[in-house]
């Protein structure tokens, strides 16, 4: 977990602004859900046997006996809110987006934090694969707008409750035949969550999965068509995608489409997937709502920031064009009011009002890159006047306190 400030925060703001612009265009409403939820929401939604819930979720018991969790992701929270606020009765799709912290007790390493931020988009109520494609489109274009130039989309379909059980059977029998060569985790997964074995990063398991049966060959007609149409949309968009038959994603609720987006450079691959998502047609019902299809994406903000920072330095604000300096108690009091009047008029003004020495204030003005300094001396404060000094030439002009804002605005034009 880490503190975020200075230029890192500038990137955070930039990313959130880009999300917000896309959300406005595609009519996604922002939603902020609590950081703490009932642990059961994720045990049921994300899945009891997933790494996220089994190993990484921070959970706690309150004095009252509640079993709570710091959210390790937001999709179950969004679905809970969707059910709780009667959004099921509203015209579909319901489109929601979020930006906020999530928590996972992972081993800290490149691109992996224990508190990090995700933004995401969720569309509920439509089963058509055009929704899957439009979510990929939205994410891809946000990343492109943020300056990512080597994006690659990995896609797969993991079927649904009709066809996945058949695939699981054939996968389990293949993996069983190799079980002595699998890692301990995968031997365990074989019983609980065999699909996750396809996702294992252990070298010996990677070798075995190369010849494993592929789910693509086991899709039922509906899932097959859904995937075919999804890929046709990506073709039409001319998006760079690759089929990754081993992409299963770590969460239980996915059905049909799953995808991840990478920046395909050395640094990009080091960070891991920038975004991941897919369809979750059974999740709303599983969490107690009506049978409702859904599709969404989550994107890791820190990973984007890490890569964006390496690219170029983003500076906070442009230099302050105008700086206020004051001398004496009366000038300090009037200066405080004047500053607030500048704020009300939306004119940015720098200050070092805590300082008393004019020389030291002029130094601060110089450091801030000020073009003009407004000097409120003892005499000026008494006469309700201000000196406007041009820093470069030293030229000065005295104006009435009441006129100074319009005069500064005129000069800034
Ligand atoms: P997931 O919910 O696991 O599919 O993750 C979605 C996105 O969140 C990933 O593609 C990453 O960009 C980001 N992410 C996941 N885990 C972490 C982590 N521990 N630290 C930073 N970012 C993460």
Tab-separated table of C-alpha atoms and ligand atoms in Angstrom:
chain	number	residue	atom	x	y	z
A	1	UNK	CA	0.000	0.000	0.000
A	2	UNK	CA	1.434	3.350	-0.856
A	3	UNK	CA	0.907	7.094	-0.742
A	4	UNK	CA	-0.001	8.846	-3.956
A	5	UNK	CA	1.025	12.434	-4.500
A	6	UNK	CA	2.820	14.921	-6.725
A	7	UNK	CA	3.164	13.914	-10.380
A	8	UNK	CA	1.697	10.455	-9.772
A	9	UNK	CA	-1.548	12.119	-8.791
A	10	UNK	CA	-1.494	14.215	-11.949
A	11	UNK	CA	-1.706	10.970	-13.931
A	12	UNK	CA	-4.507	9.688	-11.715
A	13	UNK	CA	-6.508	12.820	-12.502
A	14	UNK	CA	-5.747	12.571	-16.186
A	15	UNK	CA	-6.940	8.946	-16.278
A	16	UNK	CA	-10.112	9.717	-14.368
A	17	UNK	CA	-10.869	12.638	-16.682
A	18	UNK	CA	-10.493	10.415	-19.758
A	19	UNK	CA	-12.837	7.804	-18.218
A	20	UNK	CA	-15.354	10.455	-17.383
A	21	UNK	CA	-15.349	11.856	-20.939
A	22	UNK	CA	-15.907	8.414	-22.462
A	23	UNK	CA	-18.550	7.601	-19.836
A	24	UNK	CA	-20.464	10.781	-20.705
A	25	UNK	CA	-20.414	9.973	-24.405
A	26	UNK	CA	-21.504	6.351	-23.980
A	27	UNK	CA	-23.944	7.259	-21.193
A	28	UNK	CA	-22.444	5.316	-18.306
A	29	UNK	CA	-23.439	6.701	-14.894
A	30	UNK	CA	-20.768	6.941	-12.214
A	31	UNK	CA	-21.343	4.858	-9.084
A	32	UNK	CA	-19.379	4.887	-5.809
A	33	UNK	CA	-19.946	1.860	-3.629
A	34	UNK	CA	-18.577	1.331	-0.101
A	35	UNK	CA	-15.075	-0.035	0.292
A	36	UNK	CA	-16.327	-2.513	2.921
A	37	UNK	CA	-18.905	-5.113	1.918
A	38	UNK	CA	-20.159	-8.345	3.440
A	39	UNK	CA	-17.408	-10.922	2.792
A	40	UNK	CA	-20.115	-13.276	1.543
A	41	UNK	CA	-20.717	-11.021	-1.481
A	42	UNK	CA	-17.260	-11.868	-2.857
A	43	UNK	CA	-17.258	-15.458	-1.606
A	44	UNK	CA	-20.433	-16.014	-3.613
A	45	UNK	CA	-19.771	-13.633	-6.493
A	46	UNK	CA	-16.041	-13.699	-7.210
A	47	UNK	CA	-15.931	-17.326	-6.016
A	48	UNK	CA	-14.796	-19.147	-2.899
A	49	UNK	CA	-12.045	-21.060	-4.683
A	50	UNK	CA	-10.559	-18.158	-6.642
A	51	UNK	CA	-7.139	-16.822	-5.623
A	52	UNK	CA	-8.683	-13.436	-4.959
A	53	UNK	CA	-11.067	-14.734	-2.310
A	54	UNK	CA	-9.106	-17.694	-1.050
A	55	UNK	CA	-5.715	-16.040	-0.676
A	56	UNK	CA	-5.916	-12.310	-1.237
A	57	UNK	CA	-9.078	-10.888	0.288
A	58	UNK	CA	-8.693	-8.812	3.462
A	59	UNK	CA	-11.567	-9.860	5.664
A	60	UNK	CA	-12.439	-9.015	9.239
A	61	UNK	CA	-14.971	-9.679	11.958
A	62	UNK	CA	-16.524	-6.637	13.588
A	63	UNK	CA	-17.276	-6.495	17.309
A	64	UNK	CA	-20.913	-7.030	16.367
A	65	UNK	CA	-19.952	-10.293	14.626
A	66	UNK	CA	-20.318	-9.133	11.003
A	67	UNK	CA	-17.947	-10.775	8.548
A	68	UNK	CA	-16.773	-7.991	6.245
A	69	UNK	CA	-14.204	-7.641	3.470
A	70	UNK	CA	-12.253	-4.805	1.896
A	71	UNK	CA	-13.455	-5.092	-1.683
A	72	UNK	CA	-10.962	-7.021	-3.828
A	73	UNK	CA	-12.830	-5.954	-6.986
A	74	UNK	CA	-16.016	-4.055	-7.781
A	75	UNK	CA	-18.199	-6.139	-10.066
A	76	UNK	CA	-20.017	-7.948	-7.207
A	77	UNK	CA	-20.523	-4.588	-5.446
A	78	UNK	CA	-22.029	-3.072	-8.603
A	79	UNK	CA	-24.358	-6.042	-9.017
A	80	UNK	CA	-25.354	-5.812	-5.341
A	81	UNK	CA	-26.155	-2.107	-5.811
A	82	UNK	CA	-28.058	-2.883	-9.027
A	83	UNK	CA	-30.281	-5.336	-7.179
A	84	UNK	CA	-30.590	-3.252	-4.014
A	85	UNK	CA	-31.688	-0.043	-5.753
A	86	UNK	CA	-34.332	-1.599	-7.986
A	87	UNK	CA	-32.381	-0.905	-11.186
A	88	UNK	CA	-33.715	-4.241	-12.429
A	89	UNK	CA	-37.047	-2.548	-13.098
A	90	UNK	CA	-35.482	0.215	-15.242
A	91	UNK	CA	-35.077	0.111	-19.046
A	92	UNK	CA	-31.987	-1.867	-20.084
A	93	UNK	CA	-29.096	-1.645	-20.397
A	94	UNK	CA	-28.104	-0.180	-17.069
A	95	UNK	CA	-24.622	1.235	-17.642
A	96	UNK	CA	-22.428	2.077	-14.673
A	97	UNK	CA	-18.790	3.062	-14.245
A	98	UNK	CA	-16.510	3.456	-11.243
A	99	UNK	CA	-13.055	4.607	-10.182
A	100	UNK	CA	-11.744	3.689	-6.746
A	101	UNK	CA	-9.424	1.682	-4.507
A	102	UNK	CA	-9.425	-2.125	-4.235
A	103	UNK	CA	-7.454	-4.358	-1.878
A	104	UNK	CA	-5.686	-7.663	-2.411
A	105	UNK	CA	-3.149	-9.291	-0.130
A	106	UNK	CA	-0.725	-10.171	-2.918
A	107	UNK	CA	3.030	-10.545	-2.913
A	108	UNK	CA	4.188	-7.023	-3.800
A	109	UNK	CA	6.116	-6.972	-7.100
A	110	UNK	CA	6.189	-5.014	-10.367
A	111	UNK	CA	2.633	-3.905	-11.138
A	112	UNK	CA	1.201	-5.600	-8.041
A	113	UNK	CA	0.084	-3.658	-5.011
A	114	UNK	CA	-2.030	-4.448	-1.989
A	115	UNK	CA	-4.090	-1.315	-2.329
A	116	UNK	CA	-4.503	-0.210	-5.906
A	117	UNK	CA	-7.134	1.533	-7.993
A	118	UNK	CA	-9.389	0.258	-10.675
A	119	UNK	CA	-11.734	1.981	-13.034
A	120	UNK	CA	-14.333	-0.103	-14.728
A	121	UNK	CA	-17.461	-0.136	-16.858
A	122	UNK	CA	-20.389	-2.503	-16.365
A	123	UNK	CA	-23.367	-2.932	-18.678
A	124	UNK	CA	-26.305	-4.923	-17.335
A	125	UNK	CA	-29.339	-6.281	-19.118
A	126	UNK	CA	-28.244	-7.044	-22.693
A	127	UNK	CA	-27.037	-10.450	-23.931
A	128	UNK	CA	-25.933	-9.328	-27.418
A	129	UNK	CA	-22.200	-9.595	-28.169
A	130	UNK	CA	-22.213	-6.012	-29.437
A	131	UNK	CA	-22.076	-5.039	-25.745
A	132	UNK	CA	-18.897	-7.106	-25.235
A	133	UNK	CA	-17.354	-5.441	-28.285
A	134	UNK	CA	-18.387	-1.955	-27.207
A	135	UNK	CA	-16.793	-2.465	-23.798
A	136	UNK	CA	-13.554	-3.558	-25.461
A	137	UNK	CA	-13.848	-0.549	-27.785
A	138	UNK	CA	-14.340	1.849	-24.892
A	139	UNK	CA	-11.386	0.483	-22.900
A	140	UNK	CA	-9.094	0.251	-25.893
A	141	UNK	CA	-9.814	3.840	-26.893
A	142	UNK	CA	-9.352	5.208	-23.377
A	143	UNK	CA	-5.935	3.524	-23.272
A	144	UNK	CA	-5.095	4.845	-26.721
A	145	UNK	CA	-6.098	8.343	-25.723
A	146	UNK	CA	-3.828	8.036	-22.677
A	147	UNK	CA	-0.913	7.435	-25.044
A	148	UNK	CA	-0.613	3.624	-25.196
A	149	UNK	CA	0.548	2.714	-28.680
A	150	UNK	CA	1.241	-1.024	-28.623
A	151	UNK	CA	-2.008	-2.424	-27.307
A	152	UNK	CA	-2.942	-6.036	-27.852
A	153	UNK	CA	-6.251	-7.613	-26.910
A	154	UNK	CA	-6.259	-11.257	-25.878
A	155	UNK	CA	-9.650	-12.903	-26.205
A	156	UNK	CA	-11.268	-16.229	-25.448
A	157	UNK	CA	-14.667	-17.726	-24.720
A	158	UNK	CA	-15.124	-19.914	-21.661
A	159	UNK	CA	-18.605	-21.090	-22.614
A	160	UNK	CA	-21.594	-21.185	-20.313
A	161	UNK	CA	-23.372	-23.598	-17.994
A	162	UNK	CA	-24.561	-25.621	-21.015
A	163	UNK	CA	-21.187	-26.401	-22.514
A	164	UNK	CA	-18.562	-25.730	-19.854
A	165	UNK	CA	-19.279	-28.878	-17.786
A	166	UNK	CA	-18.437	-31.046	-20.818
A	167	UNK	CA	-15.226	-29.167	-21.387
A	168	UNK	CA	-14.333	-29.392	-17.684
A	169	UNK	CA	-14.735	-33.156	-17.825
A	170	UNK	CA	-12.413	-33.524	-20.762
A	171	UNK	CA	-9.899	-31.083	-19.224
A	172	UNK	CA	-9.929	-32.899	-15.880
A	173	UNK	CA	-9.350	-36.273	-17.489
A	174	UNK	CA	-6.427	-34.832	-19.489
A	175	UNK	CA	-4.919	-33.133	-16.406
A	176	UNK	CA	-5.398	-36.264	-14.290
A	177	UNK	CA	-3.361	-38.202	-16.771
A	178	UNK	CA	-0.542	-35.699	-16.149
A	179	UNK	CA	-1.231	-35.008	-12.486
A	180	UNK	CA	2.161	-36.226	-11.221
A	181	UNK	CA	3.831	-33.478	-13.289
A	182	UNK	CA	1.514	-30.671	-12.155
A	183	UNK	CA	2.380	-28.175	-9.414
A	184	UNK	CA	0.727	-28.643	-6.009
A	185	UNK	CA	-1.664	-25.734	-6.613
A	186	UNK	CA	-2.872	-27.210	-9.881
A	187	UNK	CA	-3.352	-30.666	-8.346
A	188	UNK	CA	-5.641	-28.981	-5.850
A	189	UNK	CA	-7.331	-26.926	-8.575
A	190	UNK	CA	-8.078	-30.134	-10.415
A	191	UNK	CA	-10.762	-30.877	-7.857
A	192	UNK	CA	-12.071	-27.387	-7.166
A	193	UNK	CA	-11.494	-25.182	-10.167
A	194	UNK	CA	-9.793	-27.058	-13.018
A	195	UNK	CA	-10.052	-24.168	-15.494
A	196	UNK	CA	-7.625	-22.206	-13.339
A	197	UNK	CA	-4.922	-24.741	-14.152
A	198	UNK	CA	-4.886	-23.240	-17.658
A	199	UNK	CA	-3.907	-19.931	-16.123
A	200	UNK	CA	-1.012	-21.322	-14.030
A	201	UNK	CA	2.301	-19.518	-14.432
A	202	UNK	CA	4.467	-22.481	-13.258
A	203	UNK	CA	6.752	-23.641	-16.043
A	204	UNK	CA	5.945	-27.337	-15.749
A	205	UNK	CA	2.197	-26.626	-15.894
A	206	UNK	CA	2.707	-24.316	-18.876
A	207	UNK	CA	4.249	-27.218	-20.777
A	208	UNK	CA	1.338	-29.504	-19.952
A	209	UNK	CA	-1.339	-27.028	-20.868
A	210	UNK	CA	0.099	-26.642	-24.384
A	211	UNK	CA	-1.542	-29.920	-25.417
A	212	UNK	CA	-4.620	-29.533	-23.187
A	213	UNK	CA	-8.064	-29.642	-24.802
A	214	UNK	CA	-9.289	-26.193	-25.835
A	215	UNK	CA	-12.618	-24.822	-24.750
A	216	UNK	CA	-13.142	-23.192	-28.132
A	217	UNK	CA	-13.642	-26.709	-29.555
A	218	UNK	CA	-16.280	-27.492	-26.937
A	219	UNK	CA	-18.551	-24.439	-27.182
A	220	UNK	CA	-22.294	-24.997	-27.615
A	221	UNK	CA	-23.979	-23.377	-30.604
A	222	UNK	CA	-25.093	-20.313	-28.680
A	223	UNK	CA	-21.653	-19.623	-27.185
A	224	UNK	CA	-19.993	-20.340	-30.506
A	225	UNK	CA	-22.193	-17.802	-32.317
A	226	UNK	CA	-21.792	-15.261	-29.572
A	227	UNK	CA	-18.013	-15.502	-29.839
A	228	UNK	CA	-18.096	-15.437	-33.636
A	229	UNK	CA	-20.131	-12.216	-33.665
A	230	UNK	CA	-17.890	-10.690	-31.009
A	231	UNK	CA	-14.808	-11.364	-33.154
A	232	UNK	CA	-16.557	-9.975	-36.218
A	233	UNK	CA	-17.108	-6.712	-34.352
A	234	UNK	CA	-13.404	-6.588	-33.458
A	235	UNK	CA	-12.513	-7.285	-37.102
A	236	UNK	CA	-14.783	-4.472	-38.225
A	237	UNK	CA	-13.080	-2.151	-35.742
A	238	UNK	CA	-9.714	-3.318	-37.047
A	239	UNK	CA	-8.576	-4.009	-33.504
A	240	UNK	CA	-5.375	-5.988	-32.867
A	241	UNK	CA	-6.564	-9.102	-31.058
A	242	UNK	CA	-5.198	-12.582	-30.555
A	243	UNK	CA	-7.025	-15.727	-29.526
A	244	UNK	CA	-5.599	-17.072	-26.297
A	245	UNK	CA	-7.176	-20.471	-25.670
A	246	UNK	CA	-5.721	-20.496	-22.145
A	247	UNK	CA	-7.201	-17.208	-21.038
A	248	UNK	CA	-9.764	-18.082	-18.367
A	249	UNK	CA	-9.443	-15.117	-15.948
A	250	UNK	CA	-9.316	-15.777	-12.246
A	251	UNK	CA	-12.948	-15.227	-11.352
A	252	UNK	CA	-15.794	-17.704	-11.204
A	253	UNK	CA	-18.589	-15.647	-12.650
A	254	UNK	CA	-17.458	-15.274	-16.236
A	255	UNK	CA	-19.462	-16.803	-19.062
A	256	UNK	CA	-18.723	-16.681	-22.795
A	257	UNK	CA	-16.417	-13.742	-23.660
A	258	UNK	CA	-13.279	-13.034	-21.636
A	259	UNK	CA	-10.535	-10.617	-22.619
A	260	UNK	CA	-7.405	-8.854	-21.391
A	261	UNK	CA	-5.577	-5.864	-22.794
A	262	UNK	CA	-1.777	-5.548	-22.656
A	263	UNK	CA	0.744	-2.953	-23.721
A	264	UNK	CA	2.945	-5.172	-25.862
A	265	UNK	CA	6.361	-3.760	-24.969
A	266	UNK	CA	8.987	-5.120	-22.575
A	267	UNK	CA	7.892	-2.721	-19.806
A	268	UNK	CA	4.234	-3.310	-20.615
A	269	UNK	CA	4.507	-7.103	-20.292
A	270	UNK	CA	6.353	-6.635	-16.990
A	271	UNK	CA	3.337	-4.818	-15.589
A	272	UNK	CA	0.916	-7.555	-16.673
A	273	UNK	CA	-2.560	-6.992	-18.107
A	274	UNK	CA	-3.685	-3.381	-18.038
A	275	UNK	CA	-7.342	-4.320	-18.222
A	276	UNK	CA	-9.425	-7.456	-18.020
A	277	UNK	CA	-13.070	-8.223	-18.358
A	278	UNK	CA	-15.800	-10.328	-19.817
A	279	UNK	CA	-19.395	-11.408	-19.710
A	280	UNK	CA	-21.104	-12.580	-16.524
A	281	UNK	CA	-24.599	-13.724	-17.481
A	282	UNK	CA	-25.265	-15.699	-14.279
A	283	UNK	CA	-23.960	-13.296	-11.646
A	284	UNK	CA	-27.064	-11.185	-11.005
A	285	UNK	CA	-29.166	-14.286	-10.386
A	286	UNK	CA	-26.440	-15.835	-8.252
A	287	UNK	CA	-26.482	-12.760	-6.024
A	288	UNK	CA	-30.241	-12.895	-5.579
A	289	UNK	CA	-31.522	-10.808	-8.494
A	290	UNK	CA	-33.524	-11.655	-11.612
A	291	UNK	CA	-31.798	-13.580	-14.367
A	292	UNK	CA	-29.922	-10.723	-16.102
A	293	UNK	CA	-26.966	-10.816	-18.469
A	294	UNK	CA	-24.017	-8.497	-17.895
A	295	UNK	CA	-20.620	-7.592	-19.241
A	296	UNK	CA	-17.806	-5.425	-17.903
A	297	UNK	CA	-14.162	-4.484	-17.652
A	298	UNK	CA	-11.755	-3.431	-14.899
A	299	UNK	CA	-8.542	-1.562	-15.527
A	300	UNK	CA	-5.634	-1.129	-13.102
A	301	UNK	CA	-4.776	2.538	-12.657
A	302	UNK	CA	-1.308	2.080	-11.075
A	303	UNK	CA	-0.138	-0.059	-13.976
A	304	UNK	CA	-1.161	2.679	-16.391
A	305	UNK	CA	0.505	5.338	-14.261
A	306	UNK	CA	3.752	3.343	-14.039
A	307	UNK	CA	3.957	3.093	-17.808
A	308	UNK	CA	2.832	6.658	-18.460
A	309	UNK	CA	5.428	8.024	-16.041
A	310	UNK	CA	8.199	6.206	-17.849
A	311	UNK	CA	7.077	7.758	-21.117
A	312	UNK	CA	7.129	11.369	-20.119
A	313	UNK	CA	6.914	13.698	-17.165
A	314	UNK	CA	3.606	15.378	-16.665
A	315	UNK	CA	3.856	18.689	-14.842
A	316	UNK	CA	1.083	19.822	-12.487
A	317	UNK	CA	-0.171	23.297	-13.316
A	318	UNK	CA	1.268	25.888	-15.707
A	319	UNK	CA	3.316	28.611	-13.939
A	320	UNK	CA	1.347	31.145	-11.910
A	321	UNK	CA	1.152	34.271	-14.027
A	322	UNK	CA	0.240	36.552	-11.123
A	323	UNK	CA	1.580	36.576	-7.566
A	324	UNK	CA	0.419	38.562	-4.549
A	325	UNK	CA	2.985	39.981	-2.115
A	326	UNK	CA	2.118	42.017	0.971
A	327	UNK	CA	3.911	44.007	3.630
A	328	UNK	CA	2.456	44.771	7.069
A	329	UNK	CA	-0.489	43.585	9.164
A	330	UNK	CA	-3.186	45.588	7.417
A	331	UNK	CA	-1.906	44.470	4.001
A	332	UNK	CA	-1.914	40.867	5.186
A	333	UNK	CA	-5.566	41.152	6.256
A	334	UNK	CA	-6.594	42.888	3.035
A	335	UNK	CA	-4.443	40.480	1.028
A	336	UNK	CA	-6.326	37.486	2.406
A	337	UNK	CA	-9.628	39.023	1.270
A	338	UNK	CA	-8.189	40.009	-2.112
A	339	UNK	CA	-6.977	36.460	-2.734
A	340	UNK	CA	-10.427	35.104	-2.077
A	341	UNK	CA	-11.902	37.649	-4.480
A	342	UNK	CA	-9.495	36.446	-7.158
A	343	UNK	CA	-10.660	32.879	-6.486
A	344	UNK	CA	-14.311	33.951	-6.861
A	345	UNK	CA	-13.426	35.583	-10.183
A	346	UNK	CA	-11.648	32.357	-11.252
A	347	UNK	CA	-8.304	34.140	-11.725
A	348	UNK	CA	-5.406	32.000	-10.402
A	349	UNK	CA	-3.023	33.949	-8.143
A	350	UNK	CA	0.029	32.637	-6.316
A	351	UNK	CA	0.918	33.744	-2.789
A	352	UNK	CA	3.250	33.328	0.153
A	353	UNK	CA	1.004	35.185	2.580
A	354	UNK	CA	2.650	33.520	5.570
A	355	UNK	CA	5.838	35.462	4.792
A	356	UNK	CA	6.538	39.028	5.958
A	357	UNK	CA	9.639	39.971	3.975
A	358	UNK	CA	8.997	41.458	0.531
A	359	UNK	CA	12.329	40.147	-0.809
A	360	UNK	CA	11.486	36.628	0.187
A	361	UNK	CA	8.010	36.925	-1.386
A	362	UNK	CA	9.508	38.241	-4.619
A	363	UNK	CA	11.836	35.239	-4.673
A	364	UNK	CA	8.828	32.937	-4.333
A	365	UNK	CA	7.096	34.816	-7.163
A	366	UNK	CA	10.168	34.335	-9.322
A	367	UNK	CA	10.299	30.625	-8.534
A	368	UNK	CA	6.625	30.256	-9.403
A	369	UNK	CA	7.365	31.827	-12.795
A	370	UNK	CA	5.143	34.875	-12.171
A	371	UNK	CA	4.873	37.514	-14.885
A	372	UNK	CA	3.243	40.096	-12.627
A	373	UNK	CA	3.478	40.705	-8.886
A	374	UNK	CA	0.739	42.555	-7.045
A	375	UNK	CA	2.389	44.445	-4.190
A	376	UNK	CA	0.171	45.436	-1.312
A	377	UNK	CA	2.460	47.625	0.851
A	378	UNK	CA	1.553	49.457	4.068
A	379	UNK	CA	0.779	52.693	2.205
A	380	UNK	CA	-1.212	50.931	-0.525
A	381	UNK	CA	-3.227	48.982	2.062
A	382	UNK	CA	-4.185	52.249	3.778
A	383	UNK	CA	-5.219	53.841	0.469
A	384	UNK	CA	-6.967	50.696	-0.879
A	385	UNK	CA	-4.538	50.489	-3.768
A	386	UNK	CA	-2.202	47.864	-5.236
A	387	UNK	CA	1.018	48.105	-7.240
A	388	UNK	CA	1.120	45.874	-10.322
A	389	UNK	CA	4.742	45.187	-11.196
A	390	UNK	CA	5.860	43.488	-14.381
A	391	UNK	CA	8.627	41.135	-13.244
A	392	UNK	CA	10.714	41.213	-16.399
A	393	UNK	CA	10.865	44.988	-16.978
A	394	UNK	CA	10.261	46.199	-13.427
A	395	UNK	CA	7.572	48.560	-14.788
A	396	UNK	CA	4.956	49.444	-12.185
A	397	UNK	CA	1.408	50.737	-12.187
A	398	UNK	CA	-0.834	51.607	-9.231
A	399	UNK	CA	-4.525	50.657	-9.399
A	400	UNK	CA	-7.426	50.798	-6.916
A	401	UNK	CA	-8.137	47.572	-4.986
A	402	UNK	CA	-11.578	47.395	-6.572
A	403	UNK	CA	-10.144	47.537	-10.096
A	404	UNK	CA	-7.238	45.174	-9.683
A	405	UNK	CA	-9.045	41.993	-10.705
A	406	UNK	CA	-10.375	43.442	-13.973
A	407	UNK	CA	-6.934	44.966	-14.658
A	408	UNK	CA	-5.216	41.574	-14.148
A	409	UNK	CA	-7.808	39.896	-16.363
A	410	UNK	CA	-7.128	42.489	-19.074
A	411	UNK	CA	-3.379	41.898	-18.880
A	412	UNK	CA	-3.822	38.116	-18.996
A	413	UNK	CA	-5.826	38.330	-22.217
B	1	LIG	P1	-8.658	-8.434	-12.238
B	1	LIG	O1	-9.785	-7.888	-11.434
B	1	LIG	O2	-7.753	-9.348	-11.479
B	1	LIG	O3	-9.065	-8.932	-13.559
B	1	LIG	O4	-7.718	-7.175	-12.546
B	1	LIG	C1	-8.101	-6.143	-13.423
B	1	LIG	C2	-6.939	-5.212	-13.563
B	1	LIG	O5	-6.586	-4.671	-12.288
B	1	LIG	C3	-5.663	-5.894	-14.042
B	1	LIG	O6	-5.641	-5.987	-15.420
B	1	LIG	C4	-4.607	-4.972	-13.510
B	1	LIG	O7	-4.439	-3.864	-14.351
B	1	LIG	C5	-5.185	-4.502	-12.205
B	1	LIG	N1	-4.643	-5.251	-11.057
B	1	LIG	C6	-5.001	-6.472	-10.599
B	1	LIG	N2	-4.312	-6.816	-9.496
B	1	LIG	C7	-3.484	-5.780	-9.234
B	1	LIG	C8	-2.530	-5.496	-8.212
B	1	LIG	N3	-2.298	-6.345	-7.207
B	1	LIG	N4	-1.860	-4.314	-8.257
B	1	LIG	C9	-2.103	-3.427	-9.244
B	1	LIG	N5	-3.004	-3.622	-10.231
B	1	LIG	C10	-3.684	-4.779	-10.240
